[in-house]
Amino acid sequence: MRVAGIDIGTLTCRLLVATVSSEGSVDAIRSERKILRLGEGVDHTKRLKPDAMSRVIETIQAWKAIIESYGVERYTAVATSAVREAGNRDEFLERVRSETGVEIEVIDGEEEARRTFLGIRSGLPDVRSILGLDIGGGSTEFIASRHGQPLKTTSIDMGVVRLTERVLQSDPPRATEIQQAETLIRALTQGARRELGDLTDLMLVGTAGTITSLAAVAQELPVYDPARIQNYVLELPVIRRIERDVFGKTQSQRVGMPGLEAGREGVITAGVLILRCIMEELNAARCVVSEYGLREGVLVHLARSCRAHP
């Protein structure tokens, strides 16, 4: 089934046109991504900024034309943390509907985690026991999967944009800000761990832009190569080395770092700090990187729904 999906995140928006098999494998035809910062300031104001909404709407208009050019059977659009928390979310949803004709589904943290797992699983079909980790702009999702057991998910209100705006405000961040951020991340991770229960023997698998960017930085990739990201293993000592490097630079000095996606210069400090603290709290020495995540899971979910209700 040929389908398409738009993932509207706090920091990044993504488009994927793909075919999805009845077994749930995803074969990409066309993919796009843009860092649009829809959630800029939402943590403080609880409102989406007009210019941020306009950036996203303009992108959706362009992507809808791309979707239509591929003759897909169905398409969908989902929004996550920034939109679900914004006091003016209905204004944004109505603007998108009236200006693009696209209906957006706002999914909660638990559903975001569930669909992220569908995406991860589409890229790692043979791995039985997984602890999925999705570090987003506004929230972070944990997904625990053991063979033969129900999926366990939880979401914490901490992502790279939220942590940067709330705590890491200096450039580069001060030692006191780093300590405050660490304390916050560890407390939230401990809460997530209590909700999920025993995580022994689960393989940590990380997805989404923060973790894939760190994999690219670790390899100093001159050009992003999905084939070199999928299944790359981030070791904790490497993450600590990257952390020292990015915290030792200002945002402008991070521009052009090998492997670092343009537009992430201001939030990579939060991203590497979140990943390092979570891994330490979970006693995880390695994180397997998944190029597959929410956008693929959105399409697997859509294809299953279409087949169940043609």
Coordinates of C-alpha atoms in Angstrom, one line a residue:
M1 CA 0.0 0.0 0.0
R2 CA 1.4 3.4 -1.0
V3 CA 0.8 5.9 1.8
A4 CA 2.2 9.2 3.1
G5 CA 2.5 10.9 6.4
I6 CA 3.5 14.2 7.9
D7 CA 5.0 14.3 11.4
I8 CA 4.7 17.8 13.0
G9 CA 7.1 17.9 15.9
T10 CA 8.2 20.6 18.3
L11 CA 11.5 21.1 16.5
T12 CA 11.3 19.2 13.2
C13 CA 8.6 18.4 10.7
R14 CA 9.0 15.3 8.5
L15 CA 7.4 13.9 5.4
L16 CA 7.5 10.3 4.3
V17 CA 6.0 8.7 1.2
A18 CA 6.4 5.0 1.2
T19 CA 5.0 1.6 0.5
V20 CA 4.0 -0.5 3.5
S21 CA 3.7 -4.3 3.3
S22 CA 1.1 -6.4 5.0
E23 CA 3.9 -7.5 7.4
G24 CA 4.7 -3.9 8.4
S25 CA 7.9 -3.3 6.5
V26 CA 8.4 0.3 5.1
D27 CA 10.0 1.0 1.8
A28 CA 10.6 4.8 1.5
I29 CA 9.9 6.5 -1.8
R30 CA 10.4 10.1 -0.8
S31 CA 11.4 11.7 2.4
E32 CA 11.8 15.4 3.5
R33 CA 12.6 17.0 6.8
K34 CA 12.8 20.6 8.0
I35 CA 13.7 22.2 11.3
L36 CA 10.8 24.7 11.7
R37 CA 10.7 25.2 15.6
L38 CA 7.0 25.1 15.8
G39 CA 7.3 24.7 19.6
E40 CA 9.6 27.7 20.1
G41 CA 8.5 29.4 23.4
V42 CA 5.6 27.0 24.1
D43 CA 7.1 25.8 27.3
H44 CA 6.8 29.4 28.8
T45 CA 3.8 30.9 27.0
K46 CA 1.8 27.7 26.2
R47 CA 1.0 29.3 22.8
L48 CA 2.3 28.7 19.3
K49 CA 3.8 31.8 17.7
P50 CA 2.1 33.1 14.5
D51 CA 5.3 33.1 12.5
A52 CA 6.1 29.5 13.6
M53 CA 2.6 28.4 12.6
S54 CA 3.0 30.1 9.2
R55 CA 6.4 28.3 8.6
V56 CA 4.7 24.9 9.2
I57 CA 1.6 25.7 7.1
E58 CA 3.8 26.8 4.2
T59 CA 5.7 23.6 4.4
I60 CA 2.6 21.5 4.6
Q61 CA 1.2 23.2 1.5
A62 CA 4.4 22.3 -0.4
W63 CA 4.4 18.7 1.0
K64 CA 0.8 18.2 0.1
A65 CA 1.6 18.9 -3.6
I66 CA 4.4 16.3 -3.3
I67 CA 2.1 13.7 -1.8
E68 CA -0.5 14.2 -4.5
S69 CA 2.2 13.8 -7.2
Y70 CA 2.9 10.3 -6.0
G71 CA -0.7 9.1 -6.2
V72 CA -0.9 7.7 -2.7
E73 CA -3.9 5.7 -1.5
R74 CA -4.1 7.5 1.8
Y75 CA -2.1 10.1 3.7
T76 CA -2.2 11.4 7.3
A77 CA -0.7 14.1 9.5
V78 CA 0.1 13.9 13.2
A79 CA 1.2 16.5 15.7
T80 CA 3.0 15.9 19.0
S81 CA 4.1 17.7 22.1
A82 CA 4.1 21.4 21.1
V83 CA 0.6 21.3 19.5
R84 CA -1.0 19.1 22.2
E85 CA 0.2 21.6 24.9
A86 CA -0.5 24.8 23.2
G87 CA -3.5 26.9 24.4
N88 CA -4.1 28.1 20.8
R89 CA -3.9 24.6 19.2
D90 CA -7.4 24.9 17.8
E91 CA -6.4 28.1 16.0
F92 CA -3.4 26.3 14.5
L93 CA -5.5 23.2 13.5
E94 CA -8.1 25.4 11.9
R95 CA -5.5 27.4 10.0
V96 CA -3.9 24.2 8.6
R97 CA -7.4 22.9 7.7
S98 CA -8.5 26.1 5.9
E99 CA -5.2 26.9 4.2
T100 CA -4.0 23.4 3.2
G101 CA -7.1 21.1 3.4
V102 CA -5.1 18.8 5.7
E103 CA -6.6 17.4 8.9
I104 CA -4.1 17.0 11.7
E105 CA -4.4 14.3 14.4
V106 CA -3.0 15.4 17.7
I107 CA -1.6 12.3 19.5
D108 CA -0.8 12.0 23.2
G109 CA 2.5 10.8 24.6
E110 CA 1.4 7.2 25.0
E111 CA 0.2 7.0 21.4
E112 CA 3.3 8.7 20.1
A113 CA 5.4 6.1 21.9
R114 CA 3.2 3.3 20.5
R115 CA 3.6 4.5 16.9
T116 CA 7.3 5.2 17.4
F117 CA 7.7 1.5 18.4
L118 CA 5.9 0.4 15.2
G119 CA 8.5 2.4 13.3
I120 CA 11.4 1.0 15.2
R121 CA 10.1 -2.5 14.8
S122 CA 9.8 -2.0 11.0
G123 CA 13.5 -1.5 10.9
L124 CA 14.5 -4.1 13.5
P125 CA 12.0 -7.0 12.9
D126 CA 14.1 -9.7 14.4
V127 CA 15.1 -8.1 17.7
R128 CA 12.8 -9.5 20.4
S129 CA 13.4 -7.3 23.5
I130 CA 13.7 -3.6 23.0
L131 CA 13.7 -0.4 25.1
G132 CA 12.9 2.3 22.6
L133 CA 14.0 5.9 23.3
D134 CA 12.7 8.8 21.3
I135 CA 14.2 12.2 22.4
G136 CA 12.0 14.8 20.8
G137 CA 11.8 18.6 21.0
G138 CA 9.2 18.8 23.7
S139 CA 9.0 15.3 25.2
T140 CA 10.9 12.0 25.4
E141 CA 9.2 8.6 25.0
F142 CA 10.2 5.3 26.5
I143 CA 8.9 2.1 25.0
A144 CA 9.6 -1.3 26.6
S145 CA 8.9 -4.4 24.5
R146 CA 9.5 -8.0 25.6
H147 CA 8.6 -10.9 23.4
G148 CA 5.1 -12.2 24.3
Q149 CA 4.4 -9.4 26.8
P150 CA 2.2 -6.3 26.4
L151 CA 4.0 -3.1 25.3
K152 CA 4.8 -0.7 28.1
T153 CA 5.2 3.0 27.3
T154 CA 5.6 6.2 29.1
S155 CA 6.4 9.8 28.1
I156 CA 8.2 12.6 30.1
D157 CA 7.8 16.3 29.4
M158 CA 11.4 16.9 28.6
G159 CA 12.9 17.3 25.1
V160 CA 15.7 19.3 23.6
V161 CA 13.7 22.5 22.9
R162 CA 12.1 22.5 26.3
L163 CA 15.3 21.8 28.3
T164 CA 17.2 24.5 26.3
E165 CA 14.5 27.1 26.9
R166 CA 13.9 26.2 30.5
V167 CA 17.5 25.6 31.8
L168 CA 20.3 25.8 29.2
Q169 CA 20.0 29.5 28.4
S170 CA 23.6 30.6 28.4
D171 CA 25.9 30.2 25.4
P172 CA 27.6 27.9 26.1
P173 CA 25.7 26.7 29.1
R174 CA 27.1 27.4 32.6
A175 CA 28.1 24.7 35.0
T176 CA 25.2 25.5 37.3
E177 CA 22.8 25.2 34.3
I178 CA 24.3 21.8 33.4
Q179 CA 23.9 20.6 37.0
Q180 CA 20.3 21.8 37.1
A181 CA 19.5 20.1 33.8
E182 CA 21.1 16.8 35.0
T183 CA 19.1 16.8 38.2
L184 CA 15.9 17.3 36.2
I185 CA 16.7 14.7 33.6
R186 CA 17.6 12.1 36.2
A187 CA 14.5 12.7 38.3
L188 CA 12.2 12.3 35.2
T189 CA 14.1 9.2 34.1
Q190 CA 13.8 7.6 37.5
G191 CA 10.0 8.2 37.3
A192 CA 9.8 6.6 33.9
R193 CA 11.8 3.7 35.1
R194 CA 9.5 3.1 38.0
E195 CA 6.5 3.1 35.6
L196 CA 8.1 0.7 33.2
G197 CA 9.3 -1.8 35.8
D198 CA 12.1 -4.3 35.2
L199 CA 14.3 -3.3 32.2
T200 CA 16.9 -6.0 32.5
D201 CA 18.2 -7.4 29.3
L202 CA 16.3 -4.9 27.0
M203 CA 18.4 -3.6 24.2
L204 CA 18.4 0.3 24.2
V205 CA 17.4 1.5 20.8
G206 CA 17.3 5.3 20.1
T207 CA 15.5 7.1 17.4
A208 CA 14.6 10.6 16.1
G209 CA 16.8 13.6 15.1
T210 CA 18.8 14.0 18.3
I211 CA 20.1 10.5 18.4
T212 CA 20.6 10.1 14.6
S213 CA 22.5 13.4 14.6
L214 CA 24.7 12.2 17.4
A215 CA 25.4 9.1 15.4
A216 CA 26.4 11.2 12.4
V217 CA 28.6 13.5 14.6
A218 CA 30.3 10.4 16.1
Q219 CA 31.2 9.3 12.6
E220 CA 32.0 12.8 11.4
L221 CA 29.8 12.2 8.3
P222 CA 30.3 14.9 5.7
V223 CA 26.9 14.0 4.3
Y224 CA 24.1 12.4 6.2
D225 CA 23.8 8.7 5.1
P226 CA 20.9 6.7 6.5
A227 CA 22.7 3.4 5.7
R228 CA 25.5 4.4 8.1
I229 CA 23.0 5.6 10.8
Q230 CA 20.8 2.5 11.0
N231 CA 22.1 0.1 13.6
Y232 CA 25.1 2.3 14.4
V233 CA 26.1 1.8 18.1
L234 CA 26.6 4.8 20.3
E235 CA 28.9 3.9 23.1
L236 CA 28.7 5.9 26.4
P237 CA 32.4 7.1 26.2
V238 CA 31.8 8.5 22.7
I239 CA 28.7 10.3 23.9
R240 CA 30.7 11.8 26.8
R241 CA 33.4 12.9 24.3
I242 CA 30.8 14.6 22.1
E243 CA 29.3 16.2 25.1
R244 CA 32.6 17.8 26.1
D245 CA 33.1 19.0 22.6
V246 CA 29.7 20.7 22.1
F247 CA 29.7 22.2 25.6
G248 CA 33.1 23.7 24.9
K249 CA 31.8 25.7 22.0
T250 CA 29.3 28.5 21.5
Q251 CA 26.3 27.9 19.2
S252 CA 28.0 29.8 16.3
Q253 CA 31.2 27.7 16.8
R254 CA 29.1 24.5 16.4
V255 CA 27.9 25.5 13.0
G256 CA 29.5 23.3 10.4
M257 CA 30.5 20.5 12.9
P258 CA 31.0 17.3 10.8
G259 CA 27.7 15.3 11.0
L260 CA 25.7 18.0 12.8
E261 CA 22.4 18.8 11.0
A262 CA 22.1 22.5 10.2
G263 CA 19.6 24.0 12.7
R264 CA 20.6 21.8 15.6
E265 CA 23.5 23.9 16.8
G266 CA 21.4 25.5 19.6
V267 CA 19.8 22.3 20.9
I268 CA 22.5 19.6 20.5
T269 CA 23.8 20.4 24.0
A270 CA 20.4 19.5 25.5
G271 CA 20.2 16.4 23.3
V272 CA 23.6 14.9 24.2
L273 CA 23.0 15.7 27.9
I274 CA 19.6 14.0 27.9
L275 CA 20.9 10.9 26.2
R276 CA 24.0 10.7 28.5
C277 CA 22.0 11.1 31.7
I278 CA 19.3 8.6 30.6
M279 CA 21.9 6.0 29.7
E280 CA 23.7 6.4 33.0
E281 CA 20.4 6.2 34.9
L282 CA 19.5 3.0 33.0
N283 CA 23.0 1.5 33.4
A284 CA 23.2 1.3 29.6
A285 CA 26.6 1.3 28.0
R286 CA 25.4 1.2 24.4
C287 CA 22.5 2.7 22.4
V288 CA 21.7 1.1 19.0
V289 CA 20.6 3.8 16.6
S290 CA 17.4 3.4 14.6
E291 CA 16.8 5.5 11.4
Y292 CA 13.2 4.3 11.7
G293 CA 10.8 6.0 14.2
L294 CA 7.6 7.9 14.5
R295 CA 7.2 8.8 10.8
E296 CA 7.5 5.2 9.8
G297 CA 5.2 4.1 12.6
V298 CA 2.6 6.6 11.5
L299 CA 2.5 5.0 8.1
V300 CA 2.4 1.4 9.5
H301 CA -0.5 2.5 11.7
L302 CA -2.3 4.1 8.7
A303 CA -1.8 1.1 6.5
R304 CA -3.2 -1.2 9.1
S305 CA -6.2 1.0 9.7
C306 CA -6.9 1.1 5.9
R307 CA -6.7 -2.6 5.6
A308 CA -8.9 -3.2 8.6
H309 CA -11.5 -0.5 7.4
P310 CA -11.1 -0.3 3.6

